[in-house]
Amino acid sequence: MPIRLTGIASGMDTDAMVKELVSAYSMKKTSIEKKKTKMEWTKEAWKDMNSKVYGFYTGALSGMRMATTFTSQKKVTVSDPSKVSVTAGTGATNGTQTIQVKQLARAAYLTGEKVGGGTNTKYDKSTKLSDLGVGNAGNITVTMADGTTKVATIDGSQSIDEFCKDFSQATGLKAKFDAVNQRFVINAESGLENDFTISGDFLDKVGLQEEVKDEDGNHVSGAVKQAASNAKILVNGAEYESESNTFNVNGMTINASGVTAEGNEIVVSVAADVDGIYNKIKDFFKDYNELINFMTKGYNAESAKDYEPLTDEEKDEMSDTEVEKWEKKIKDSLFRRDQQLSSIMSVMTTSMSKGYQINGKTYHLSSFGIETMGFLNAADGEQNAYHIAGNADDSAYASKTDKLKKMIEEDPETVQEFFKNLASDLYSTLTKKMGSSSLSSALTIYNDKEMDNQLKNIETSIKDWEKKITTYEDKWYDKFAQMEKAMTELNAQQTQLSSLLGMGGN
């Protein structure tokens, strides 16, 4: 910006005069800047609204469409939980079943005898195998139950810890050294298919040689082997076998932990989890109400007709608290009577009020004791919120008859079908509302593209007015400069004339 020295000859405040002369243009530019600020606030408000709608759309609403939301809510009762634990999946049939645990799965364990030949020397993981009598490199062969073999090396230069790690990596078994009892222990995963035997070099040095028993079958020396076994259970009289103690039968996951006595049966009862299903529906309405209340309050907000965004000069004349209250007043009113918001609210409330036919009978939310309080009775901004009769967390409806829970207990299939239909319809409706167009992006409920273009146009308009103001200022400064020049010349002529007249007087 050029430095101007004005009013020297005339004595006038030309800066103030120019500012006043271009004030109409400046006011127009300020008005457009305020419009830009308000539109930026509106864009942010819509982004927040869109985030809330999208969160509900992909969260509670999407989940309510799925049958698993209801069928996964199962309550299981086991007569002897010390022997088995049972969880019911979506495919589990409601009813009573019996279970007998005939045998538990076991892993094959090979427990070596104490190393060191009975000496009192204590060995640890850092001990070299050469200290145990292991010489140059040899091989230990592991033969699995299916006949496959794996080979691990054993070498006197290895430490006990290195040997255990190398052996485990080479064979897939787990080898460790029990430093407290001075024994090597090797084990596999549970199940017959994971059983194993070992053979090879230096086994006697590490206490893993074949077991020796006396005539009566008592242990004399060598490693003790626990053979692997599979678990066996009877479910409703049918036998099932597994390498682990976990079974998946009839949609149930059964974990066996103890063998039942001969002839004893464990009774398992599977039923719909009334409270679980009820809470799913309750949580859905909690999320829906939070969203629809937010929309309703925004749409019914108080007018801020006489409020406009503040300029920096206006802010300087107010306290920070006053500025904050002023701007909040405007931001709270951004959705007031907004037609786009009204359209979204309308399709949502329409879907929620629909009836859906199940087995020849039409059901509405009111059929399950779920309703709004109406515009006359509801609190401000909550006219579209739903309340569940008998909901202990809703003081206004806690004392009413709990139709929903009763329906879940007596006819869970109808409850499931109704809410699946309702959620699917609302989901489809919002999907259409959030479809992409020339005005909006995909998964967006407002015209974000149009808003971005409007902001660009406003920014262009502001730049145009800045140029106009600069041009207009330059025009007036040039005129005042010419005036100053003329006055300077006139003053010079007057001075010269006065001088001449003065000389003539002498």
mmCIF file of N, CA, C and O in Angstrom, residues 428-482:
data_model
loop_
_atom_site.group_PDB
_atom_site.id
_atom_site.type_symbol
_atom_site.label_atom_id
_atom_site.label_comp_id
_atom_site.label_asym_id
_atom_site.label_seq_id
_atom_site.Cartn_x
_atom_site.Cartn_y
_atom_site.Cartn_z
ATOM 1 N N SER A 428 -33.315 -47.975 4.449
ATOM 2 C CA SER A 428 -33.470 -47.751 3.012
ATOM 3 C C SER A 428 -33.812 -46.288 2.722
ATOM 4 O O SER A 428 -33.300 -45.687 1.767
ATOM 5 N N THR A 429 -34.671 -45.713 3.566
ATOM 6 C CA THR A 429 -35.072 -44.317 3.399
ATOM 7 C C THR A 429 -33.885 -43.379 3.554
ATOM 8 O O THR A 429 -33.691 -42.454 2.750
ATOM 9 N N LEU A 430 -33.073 -43.600 4.588
ATOM 10 C CA LEU A 430 -31.902 -42.756 4.805
ATOM 11 C C LEU A 430 -30.846 -42.974 3.726
ATOM 12 O O LEU A 430 -30.126 -42.040 3.358
ATOM 13 N N THR A 431 -30.768 -44.195 3.212
ATOM 14 C CA THR A 431 -29.825 -44.474 2.118
ATOM 15 C C THR A 431 -30.145 -43.592 0.913
ATOM 16 O O THR A 431 -29.248 -43.026 0.278
ATOM 17 N N LYS A 432 -31.426 -43.473 0.596
ATOM 18 C CA LYS A 432 -31.841 -42.627 -0.524
ATOM 19 C C LYS A 432 -31.527 -41.167 -0.237
ATOM 20 O O LYS A 432 -31.083 -40.424 -1.121
ATOM 21 N N LYS A 433 -31.779 -40.751 0.996
ATOM 22 C CA LYS A 433 -31.522 -39.357 1.371
ATOM 23 C C LYS A 433 -30.033 -39.023 1.307
ATOM 24 O O LYS A 433 -29.656 -37.871 1.068
ATOM 25 N N MET A 434 -29.200 -40.022 1.518
ATOM 26 C CA MET A 434 -27.759 -39.785 1.546
ATOM 27 C C MET A 434 -27.081 -40.142 0.227
ATOM 28 O O MET A 434 -25.865 -40.228 0.150
ATOM 29 N N GLY A 435 -27.884 -40.345 -0.804
ATOM 30 C CA GLY A 435 -27.311 -40.675 -2.105
ATOM 31 C C GLY A 435 -26.618 -39.468 -2.725
ATOM 32 O O GLY A 435 -26.970 -38.319 -2.461
ATOM 33 N N SER A 436 -25.621 -39.711 -3.546
ATOM 34 C CA SER A 436 -24.872 -38.620 -4.170
ATOM 35 C C SER A 436 -25.697 -37.985 -5.288
ATOM 36 O O SER A 436 -26.546 -38.626 -5.910
ATOM 37 N N SER A 437 -25.445 -36.706 -5.536
ATOM 38 C CA SER A 437 -26.110 -35.969 -6.609
ATOM 39 C C SER A 437 -25.189 -34.841 -7.046
ATOM 40 O O SER A 437 -24.068 -34.712 -6.547
ATOM 41 N N SER A 438 -25.688 -34.007 -7.940
ATOM 42 C CA SER A 438 -24.879 -32.870 -8.384
ATOM 43 C C SER A 438 -24.712 -31.846 -7.268
ATOM 44 O O SER A 438 -23.818 -31.003 -7.304
ATOM 45 N N LEU A 439 -25.564 -31.934 -6.251
ATOM 46 C CA LEU A 439 -25.517 -30.975 -5.143
ATOM 47 C C LEU A 439 -24.851 -31.526 -3.891
ATOM 48 O O LEU A 439 -24.408 -30.756 -3.031
ATOM 49 N N SER A 440 -24.803 -32.864 -3.771
ATOM 50 C CA SER A 440 -24.275 -33.458 -2.532
ATOM 51 C C SER A 440 -23.423 -34.691 -2.803
ATOM 52 O O SER A 440 -23.595 -35.360 -3.828
ATOM 53 N N SER A 441 -22.529 -34.982 -1.870
ATOM 54 C CA SER A 441 -21.662 -36.165 -1.975
ATOM 55 C C SER A 441 -22.397 -37.392 -1.445
ATOM 56 O O SER A 441 -23.453 -37.279 -0.806
ATOM 57 N N ALA A 442 -21.840 -38.566 -1.676
ATOM 58 C CA ALA A 442 -22.424 -39.809 -1.165
ATOM 59 C C ALA A 442 -22.379 -39.815 0.352
ATOM 60 O O ALA A 442 -21.471 -39.246 0.971
ATOM 61 N N LEU A 443 -23.393 -40.445 0.944
ATOM 62 C CA LEU A 443 -23.516 -40.581 2.400
ATOM 63 C C LEU A 443 -23.550 -39.217 3.092
ATOM 64 O O LEU A 443 -23.027 -39.034 4.177
ATOM 65 N N THR A 444 -24.206 -38.272 2.429
ATOM 66 C CA THR A 444 -24.315 -36.917 2.965
ATOM 67 C C THR A 444 -25.766 -36.467 2.885
ATOM 68 O O THR A 444 -26.404 -36.591 1.841
ATOM 69 N N ILE A 445 -26.293 -35.919 3.986
ATOM 70 C CA ILE A 445 -27.702 -35.537 4.032
ATOM 71 C C ILE A 445 -27.926 -34.078 3.655
ATOM 72 O O ILE A 445 -29.062 -33.625 3.616
ATOM 73 N N TYR A 446 -26.866 -33.336 3.396
ATOM 74 C CA TYR A 446 -27.024 -31.929 3.030
ATOM 75 C C TYR A 446 -26.266 -31.652 1.735
ATOM 76 O O TYR A 446 -25.436 -32.446 1.289
ATOM 77 N N ASN A 447 -26.544 -30.514 1.127
ATOM 78 C CA ASN A 447 -25.942 -30.178 -0.173
ATOM 79 C C ASN A 447 -24.555 -29.587 0.018
ATOM 80 O O ASN A 447 -24.343 -28.372 -0.134
ATOM 81 N N ASP A 448 -23.602 -30.443 0.314
ATOM 82 C CA ASP A 448 -22.243 -29.979 0.596
ATOM 83 C C ASP A 448 -21.559 -29.398 -0.642
ATOM 84 O O ASP A 448 -20.829 -28.412 -0.563
ATOM 85 N N LYS A 449 -21.807 -30.004 -1.809
ATOM 86 C CA LYS A 449 -21.199 -29.493 -3.042
ATOM 87 C C LYS A 449 -21.723 -28.091 -3.357
ATOM 88 O O LYS A 449 -20.960 -27.188 -3.708
ATOM 89 N N GLU A 450 -23.023 -27.939 -3.241
ATOM 90 C CA GLU A 450 -23.633 -26.631 -3.500
ATOM 91 C C GLU A 450 -23.106 -25.587 -2.511
ATOM 92 O O GLU A 450 -22.795 -24.452 -2.890
ATOM 93 N N MET A 451 -22.973 -25.981 -1.260
ATOM 94 C CA MET A 451 -22.486 -25.064 -0.235
ATOM 95 C C MET A 451 -21.043 -24.644 -0.518
ATOM 96 O O MET A 451 -20.673 -23.476 -0.346
ATOM 97 N N ASP A 452 -20.233 -25.588 -0.952
ATOM 98 C CA ASP A 452 -18.837 -25.263 -1.288
ATOM 99 C C ASP A 452 -18.779 -24.274 -2.448
ATOM 100 O O ASP A 452 -17.963 -23.345 -2.440
ATOM 101 N N ASN A 453 -19.631 -24.484 -3.439
ATOM 102 C CA ASN A 453 -19.666 -23.558 -4.583
ATOM 103 C C ASN A 453 -20.125 -22.168 -4.152
ATOM 104 O O ASN A 453 -19.593 -21.152 -4.625
ATOM 105 N N GLN A 454 -21.103 -22.124 -3.263
ATOM 106 C CA GLN A 454 -21.589 -20.834 -2.770
ATOM 107 C C GLN A 454 -20.488 -20.094 -2.017
ATOM 108 O O GLN A 454 -20.342 -18.870 -2.165
ATOM 109 N N LEU A 455 -19.726 -20.836 -1.220
ATOM 110 C CA LEU A 455 -18.627 -20.211 -0.489
ATOM 111 C C LEU A 455 -17.567 -19.666 -1.442
ATOM 112 O O LEU A 455 -17.012 -18.583 -1.227
ATOM 113 N N LYS A 456 -17.285 -20.407 -2.505
ATOM 114 C CA LYS A 456 -16.312 -19.940 -3.500
ATOM 115 C C LYS A 456 -16.805 -18.660 -4.164
ATOM 116 O O LYS A 456 -16.037 -17.719 -4.403
ATOM 117 N N ASN A 457 -18.099 -18.624 -4.483
ATOM 118 C CA ASN A 457 -18.674 -17.435 -5.115
ATOM 119 C C ASN A 457 -18.616 -16.233 -4.170
ATOM 120 O O ASN A 457 -18.358 -15.100 -4.614
ATOM 121 N N ILE A 458 -18.871 -16.475 -2.896
ATOM 122 C CA ILE A 458 -18.804 -15.394 -1.913
ATOM 123 C C ILE A 458 -17.380 -14.868 -1.803
ATOM 124 O O ILE A 458 -17.148 -13.654 -1.744
ATOM 125 N N GLU A 459 -16.412 -15.789 -1.783
ATOM 126 C CA GLU A 459 -15.009 -15.371 -1.695
ATOM 127 C C GLU A 459 -14.618 -14.554 -2.930
ATOM 128 O O GLU A 459 -13.889 -13.555 -2.822
ATOM 129 N N THR A 460 -15.104 -14.966 -4.086
ATOM 130 C CA THR A 460 -14.838 -14.207 -5.314
ATOM 131 C C THR A 460 -15.467 -12.819 -5.226
ATOM 132 O O THR A 460 -14.857 -11.815 -5.625
ATOM 133 N N SER A 461 -16.691 -12.765 -4.705
ATOM 134 C CA SER A 461 -17.391 -11.483 -4.561
ATOM 135 C C SER A 461 -16.648 -10.559 -3.601
ATOM 136 O O SER A 461 -16.545 -9.347 -3.869
ATOM 137 N N ILE A 462 -16.118 -11.105 -2.530
ATOM 138 C CA ILE A 462 -15.353 -10.293 -1.575
ATOM 139 C C ILE A 462 -14.118 -9.699 -2.251
ATOM 140 O O ILE A 462 -13.806 -8.507 -2.091
ATOM 141 N N LYS A 463 -13.424 -10.504 -3.037
ATOM 142 C CA LYS A 463 -12.242 -10.022 -3.755
ATOM 143 C C LYS A 463 -12.621 -8.925 -4.764
ATOM 144 O O LYS A 463 -11.897 -7.938 -4.927
ATOM 145 N N ASP A 464 -13.775 -9.092 -5.419
ATOM 146 C CA ASP A 464 -14.234 -8.081 -6.379
ATOM 147 C C ASP A 464 -14.508 -6.750 -5.686
ATOM 148 O O ASP A 464 -14.143 -5.678 -6.194
ATOM 149 N N TRP A 465 -15.139 -6.840 -4.512
ATOM 150 C CA TRP A 465 -15.440 -5.611 -3.776
ATOM 151 C C TRP A 465 -14.160 -4.977 -3.229
ATOM 152 O O TRP A 465 -14.054 -3.743 -3.153
ATOM 153 N N GLU A 466 -13.196 -5.779 -2.881
ATOM 154 C CA GLU A 466 -11.919 -5.230 -2.424
ATOM 155 C C GLU A 466 -11.255 -4.434 -3.550
ATOM 156 O O GLU A 466 -10.690 -3.356 -3.338
ATOM 157 N N LYS A 467 -11.357 -4.981 -4.778
ATOM 158 C CA LYS A 467 -10.786 -4.276 -5.928
ATOM 159 C C LYS A 467 -11.547 -2.978 -6.185
ATOM 160 O O LYS A 467 -10.947 -1.932 -6.485
ATOM 161 N N LYS A 468 -12.887 -3.031 -6.083
ATOM 162 C CA LYS A 468 -13.696 -1.832 -6.291
ATOM 163 C C LYS A 468 -13.350 -0.751 -5.279
ATOM 164 O O LYS A 468 -13.220 0.428 -5.627
ATOM 165 N N ILE A 469 -13.205 -1.182 -4.025
ATOM 166 C CA ILE A 469 -12.887 -0.215 -2.967
ATOM 167 C C ILE A 469 -11.527 0.428 -3.224
ATOM 168 O O ILE A 469 -11.363 1.646 -3.116
ATOM 169 N N THR A 470 -10.555 -0.417 -3.587
ATOM 170 C CA THR A 470 -9.210 0.109 -3.875
ATOM 171 C C THR A 470 -9.248 1.086 -5.049
ATOM 172 O O THR A 470 -8.645 2.175 -5.009
ATOM 173 N N THR A 471 -9.979 0.719 -6.109
ATOM 174 C CA THR A 471 -10.092 1.596 -7.287
ATOM 175 C C THR A 471 -10.776 2.912 -6.923
ATOM 176 O O THR A 471 -10.340 4.002 -7.341
ATOM 177 N N TYR A 472 -11.831 2.826 -6.146
ATOM 178 C CA TYR A 472 -12.593 4.016 -5.750
ATOM 179 C C TYR A 472 -11.751 4.912 -4.843
ATOM 180 O O TYR A 472 -11.760 6.149 -4.967
ATOM 181 N N GLU A 473 -10.997 4.272 -3.921
ATOM 182 C CA GLU A 473 -10.113 5.045 -3.047
ATOM 183 C C GLU A 473 -9.049 5.778 -3.873
ATOM 184 O O GLU A 473 -8.780 6.978 -3.645
ATOM 185 N N ASP A 474 -8.435 5.029 -4.803
ATOM 186 C CA ASP A 474 -7.396 5.636 -5.636
ATOM 187 C C ASP A 474 -7.950 6.828 -6.419
ATOM 188 O O ASP A 474 -7.271 7.863 -6.594
ATOM 189 N N LYS A 475 -9.184 6.694 -6.883
ATOM 190 C CA LYS A 475 -9.821 7.765 -7.639
ATOM 191 C C LYS A 475 -9.948 9.027 -6.784
ATOM 192 O O LYS A 475 -9.594 10.135 -7.229
ATOM 193 N N TRP A 476 -10.436 8.864 -5.567
ATOM 194 C CA TRP A 476 -10.637 10.033 -4.701
ATOM 195 C C TRP A 476 -9.304 10.595 -4.197
ATOM 196 O O TRP A 476 -9.139 11.817 -4.093
ATOM 197 N N TYR A 477 -8.383 9.707 -3.897
ATOM 198 C CA TYR A 477 -7.066 10.215 -3.471
ATOM 199 C C TYR A 477 -6.402 11.013 -4.604
ATOM 200 O O TYR A 477 -5.730 12.026 -4.357
ATOM 201 N N ASP A 478 -6.624 10.552 -5.826
ATOM 202 C CA ASP A 478 -6.048 11.273 -6.964
ATOM 203 C C ASP A 478 -6.679 12.667 -7.094
ATOM 204 O O ASP A 478 -5.989 13.664 -7.344
ATOM 205 N N LYS A 479 -8.008 12.735 -6.902
ATOM 206 C CA LYS A 479 -8.687 14.034 -6.973
ATOM 207 C C LYS A 479 -8.216 14.969 -5.867
ATOM 208 O O LYS A 479 -7.982 16.167 -6.100
ATOM 209 N N PHE A 480 -8.103 14.416 -4.658
ATOM 210 C CA PHE A 480 -7.636 15.250 -3.546
ATOM 211 C C PHE A 480 -6.185 15.669 -3.766
ATOM 212 O O PHE A 480 -5.782 16.786 -3.400
ATOM 213 N N ALA A 481 -5.397 14.781 -4.383
ATOM 214 C CA ALA A 481 -3.999 15.124 -4.663
ATOM 215 C C ALA A 481 -3.920 16.283 -5.655
ATOM 216 O O ALA A 481 -3.098 17.199 -5.519
ATOM 217 N N GLN A 482 -4.821 16.222 -6.682
ATOM 218 C CA GLN A 482 -4.859 17.309 -7.650
ATOM 219 C C GLN A 482 -5.291 18.611 -6.987
ATOM 220 O O GLN A 482 -4.773 19.707 -7.291
#
